[in-house]
Short mmCIF file of C-alpha atoms in Angstrom, two decimals:
data_model
loop_
_atom_site.label_atom_id
_atom_site.label_comp_id
_atom_site.label_asym_id
_atom_site.label_seq_id
_atom_site.Cartn_x
_atom_site.Cartn_y
_atom_site.Cartn_z
CA UNK A 4 78.76 83.38 102.72
CA UNK A 5 82.00 81.46 103.09
CA UNK A 6 82.69 79.40 106.22
CA UNK A 7 85.84 78.87 108.27
CA UNK A 8 86.55 75.13 108.48
CA UNK A 9 88.90 72.62 110.03
CA UNK A 10 89.13 69.23 108.28
CA UNK A 11 91.04 66.03 109.02
CA UNK A 12 92.99 67.48 111.96
CA UNK A 13 94.47 64.59 113.94
CA UNK A 14 94.82 64.55 117.71
CA UNK A 15 95.97 61.86 120.13
CA UNK A 16 93.78 60.30 122.82
CA UNK A 17 95.28 62.74 125.30
CA UNK A 18 94.49 65.72 123.09
CA UNK A 19 97.81 66.57 121.44
CA UNK A 20 97.94 67.75 117.83
CA UNK A 21 101.74 67.41 117.66
CA UNK A 22 104.62 66.19 119.76
CA UNK A 23 107.32 68.47 121.19
CA UNK A 24 110.50 69.78 119.54
CA UNK A 25 109.52 70.05 115.89
CA UNK A 26 112.52 70.04 113.54
CA UNK A 27 113.48 68.91 110.05
CA UNK A 28 113.50 65.26 111.12
CA UNK A 29 110.27 65.52 113.11
CA UNK A 30 107.69 67.63 111.24
CA UNK A 31 105.01 66.65 113.77
CA UNK A 32 107.35 66.88 116.74
CA UNK A 33 108.98 63.97 118.54
CA UNK A 34 106.59 61.02 118.61
CA UNK A 35 103.96 62.80 116.49
CA UNK A 36 104.24 60.82 113.24
CA UNK A 37 101.58 58.20 114.22
CA UNK A 38 98.97 60.98 114.09
CA UNK A 39 99.04 60.88 110.28
CA UNK A 40 99.41 57.14 109.65
CA UNK A 41 95.65 56.81 109.03
CA UNK A 42 95.90 59.28 106.13
CA UNK A 43 98.50 57.28 104.23
CA UNK A 44 96.47 54.11 104.63
CA UNK A 45 93.72 55.66 102.46
CA UNK A 46 93.54 55.73 98.68
CA UNK A 47 93.22 59.52 98.57
CA UNK A 48 96.14 59.95 100.98
CA UNK A 49 98.33 57.79 98.76
CA UNK A 50 97.17 59.62 95.65
CA UNK A 51 98.15 62.93 97.29
CA UNK A 52 101.79 61.80 97.47
CA UNK A 53 101.81 60.08 94.07
CA UNK A 54 101.33 56.49 95.20
CA UNK A 55 98.81 53.82 94.22
CA UNK A 56 96.68 51.69 96.48
CA UNK A 57 95.08 52.35 99.84
CA UNK A 58 91.72 51.76 101.50
CA UNK A 59 88.47 53.28 100.23
CA UNK A 60 86.37 53.05 103.40
CA UNK A 61 85.24 55.60 105.99
CA UNK A 62 88.64 57.24 106.49
CA UNK A 63 89.09 57.73 102.76
CA UNK A 64 85.60 59.23 102.51
CA UNK A 65 86.54 61.90 105.04
CA UNK A 66 90.03 62.62 103.71
CA UNK A 67 89.04 62.70 100.05
CA UNK A 68 86.74 65.67 100.76
CA UNK A 69 89.49 67.82 102.24
CA UNK A 70 89.52 70.30 99.33
CA UNK A 71 85.81 70.30 98.45
CA UNK A 72 84.52 73.88 98.29
CA UNK A 73 87.75 75.35 99.72
CA UNK A 74 89.28 78.44 98.10
CA UNK A 75 92.05 79.34 100.57
CA UNK A 76 93.95 77.90 103.54
CA UNK A 77 95.32 79.51 106.71
CA UNK A 78 98.15 77.92 108.65
CA UNK A 79 100.54 78.81 111.43
CA UNK A 80 104.21 79.27 110.82
CA UNK A 81 105.03 76.05 112.68
CA UNK A 82 102.91 74.12 110.19
CA UNK A 83 104.74 75.80 107.31
CA UNK A 84 108.15 74.79 108.62
CA UNK A 85 110.64 74.47 111.50
CA UNK A 86 112.44 77.81 111.00
CA UNK A 87 111.94 80.32 113.82
CA UNK A 88 112.64 84.04 113.92
CA UNK A 89 113.66 85.98 110.83
CA UNK A 90 113.74 84.22 107.50
CA UNK A 91 117.27 83.42 106.39
CA UNK A 92 119.16 82.50 103.24
CA UNK A 93 117.88 78.93 103.30
CA UNK A 94 114.68 80.25 101.71
CA UNK A 95 112.45 77.58 103.21
CA UNK A 96 109.51 76.81 100.88
CA UNK A 97 107.48 74.40 103.05
CA UNK A 98 107.40 70.66 103.70
CA UNK A 99 105.61 69.76 100.46
CA UNK A 100 108.16 70.20 97.65
CA UNK A 101 107.71 72.26 94.49
CA UNK A 102 104.04 71.28 93.99
CA UNK A 103 102.25 71.54 97.37
CA UNK A 104 98.86 69.78 97.69
CA UNK A 105 96.81 72.96 98.26
CA UNK A 106 96.37 74.35 94.72
CA UNK A 107 95.01 77.67 96.02
CA UNK A 108 96.29 80.65 98.07
CA UNK A 109 97.72 79.78 101.50
CA UNK A 110 98.10 82.42 104.24
CA UNK A 111 100.85 81.79 106.79
CA UNK A 112 100.68 83.55 110.16
CA UNK A 113 104.05 85.03 111.06
CA UNK A 114 105.71 87.91 112.89
CA UNK A 115 108.31 88.09 110.12
CA UNK A 116 106.69 88.89 106.74
CA UNK A 117 108.33 87.94 103.46
CA UNK A 118 107.24 88.33 99.82
CA UNK A 119 104.64 85.89 98.47
CA UNK A 120 106.03 82.55 97.38
CA UNK A 121 104.50 81.17 94.19
CA UNK A 122 104.76 77.41 93.79
CA UNK A 123 103.74 74.94 91.10
CA UNK A 124 100.16 73.70 90.83
CA UNK A 125 98.41 76.94 91.78
CA UNK A 126 99.66 77.29 95.38
CA UNK A 127 100.95 80.70 96.50
CA UNK A 128 102.09 81.20 100.10
CA UNK A 129 101.33 84.64 101.56
CA UNK A 130 103.01 85.62 104.83
CA UNK A 131 100.71 87.64 107.10
CA UNK A 132 101.70 89.59 110.24
CA UNK A 133 98.20 90.96 110.94
CA UNK A 134 97.16 88.24 113.39
CA UNK A 135 94.30 85.80 112.96
CA UNK A 136 91.82 88.49 111.91
CA UNK A 137 94.15 89.85 109.23
CA UNK A 138 94.80 86.36 107.88
CA UNK A 139 91.10 85.54 107.85
CA UNK A 140 90.24 88.76 106.02
CA UNK A 141 92.88 88.14 103.36
CA UNK A 142 91.96 84.47 102.97
CA UNK A 143 88.23 85.22 102.73
CA UNK A 144 88.85 87.78 100.02
CA UNK A 145 91.00 85.33 98.08
CA UNK A 146 88.47 82.50 98.51
CA UNK A 147 85.54 84.53 97.19
CA UNK A 148 82.37 82.48 97.59
CA UNK A 149 84.33 79.37 98.59
CA UNK A 150 85.26 78.34 102.13
CA UNK A 151 88.48 78.97 104.08
CA UNK A 152 90.31 76.07 105.71
CA UNK A 153 92.42 76.37 108.87
CA UNK A 154 95.01 73.70 108.22
CA UNK A 155 96.81 73.90 111.58
CA UNK A 156 98.74 73.59 113.68
CA UNK A 157 97.09 73.19 117.04
CA UNK A 158 98.05 76.67 118.31
CA UNK A 159 96.55 78.36 115.25
CA UNK A 160 93.31 76.39 115.42
CA UNK A 161 93.12 77.15 119.14
CA UNK A 162 93.36 80.90 118.50
CA UNK A 163 90.44 80.76 116.05
CA UNK A 164 88.46 78.58 118.46
CA UNK A 165 89.08 80.97 121.33
CA UNK A 166 87.62 83.75 119.16
CA UNK A 167 84.67 81.50 118.15
CA UNK A 168 85.49 82.10 114.48
CA UNK A 169 85.52 78.47 113.31
CA UNK A 170 82.17 77.40 111.84
CA UNK A 171 82.75 73.66 111.46
CA UNK A 172 85.53 71.40 112.67
CA UNK A 173 86.36 67.79 111.79
CA UNK A 174 88.80 66.14 114.19
CA UNK A 175 90.34 62.69 113.89
CA UNK A 176 91.12 61.00 117.21
CA UNK A 177 94.03 58.61 116.80
CA UNK A 178 94.36 55.86 119.45
CA UNK A 179 97.84 56.80 120.64
CA UNK A 180 99.08 58.62 123.75
CA UNK A 181 101.75 61.28 123.19
CA UNK A 182 102.05 62.50 126.77
CA UNK A 183 103.46 65.88 125.77
CA UNK A 184 103.45 68.36 122.90
CA UNK A 185 100.89 70.85 121.61
CA UNK A 186 97.39 70.41 123.04
CA UNK A 187 94.48 71.50 120.87
CA UNK A 188 91.96 72.49 123.56
CA UNK A 189 94.16 74.21 126.15
CA UNK A 190 92.70 77.54 127.27
CA UNK A 191 89.84 77.93 124.80
CA UNK A 192 87.84 79.57 127.59
CA UNK A 193 84.13 80.28 127.32
CA UNK A 194 84.17 79.70 123.57
CA UNK A 195 83.75 75.95 124.22
CA UNK A 196 80.11 76.70 125.01
CA UNK A 197 79.60 77.94 121.46
CA UNK A 198 80.29 74.51 119.94
CA UNK A 199 78.46 71.19 119.82
CA UNK A 200 79.48 67.73 118.64
CA UNK A 201 77.09 66.70 115.85
CA UNK A 202 78.69 63.43 114.71
CA UNK A 203 81.18 60.83 115.89
CA UNK A 204 81.88 57.69 113.88
CA UNK A 205 84.73 55.21 113.99
CA UNK A 206 86.72 53.14 111.53
CA UNK A 207 89.04 50.34 112.69
CA UNK A 208 91.84 52.92 112.77
CA UNK A 209 90.47 56.23 114.14
CA UNK A 210 87.39 58.12 115.35
CA UNK A 211 86.00 61.03 113.34
CA UNK A 212 84.31 63.84 115.27
CA UNK A 213 82.43 66.73 113.67
CA UNK A 214 81.85 69.88 115.73
CA UNK A 215 79.65 72.83 114.70
CA UNK A 216 79.40 76.35 116.03
CA UNK A 217 76.00 77.04 117.59
CA UNK A 218 76.66 80.50 119.03
CA UNK A 219 79.27 83.23 119.37
#
């Protein structure tokens, strides 16, 4: 049976998964860009964007496994892009260019559906207005016997956590303080009792924490 996973999701020391005021110039919100610096110091992170070089240590070991066993991804609309409300003539196609790094179906939570968007490299974006359960049902069907990844952002992961639907979660704690933005663990309620930390290891750059569902 497929699992619902979170992998390589970065948060600050004070628990923010993004800074405030996301826009075209600030995909991770104002002040949020340091959250992903560890990725682009790894060999697999550089390879993802077509560059050579990078470290091959602990951080690369975690990031290089991001797609292993995954057949579909779910993300919130804020992760897909900065456009709010109804889709317009700009026809936004995501942050990742013509060949996004997913290479499988991606289900975007939205209140404003649009037709599926087929990209190069095997990625098709599907826009779902059925809430987190509808997105999970569609993604699980598309993934078959493979797992489903919740890519983000923080609000989307939080919704799945609150419903105790995430099976395993890998967080990366980055040693920066953002002070404001989108907190990951705000208002997860009693569902926190359904999860346990099973591993925490550190590289010189970040701390990796693995959390597993034990109930719910």
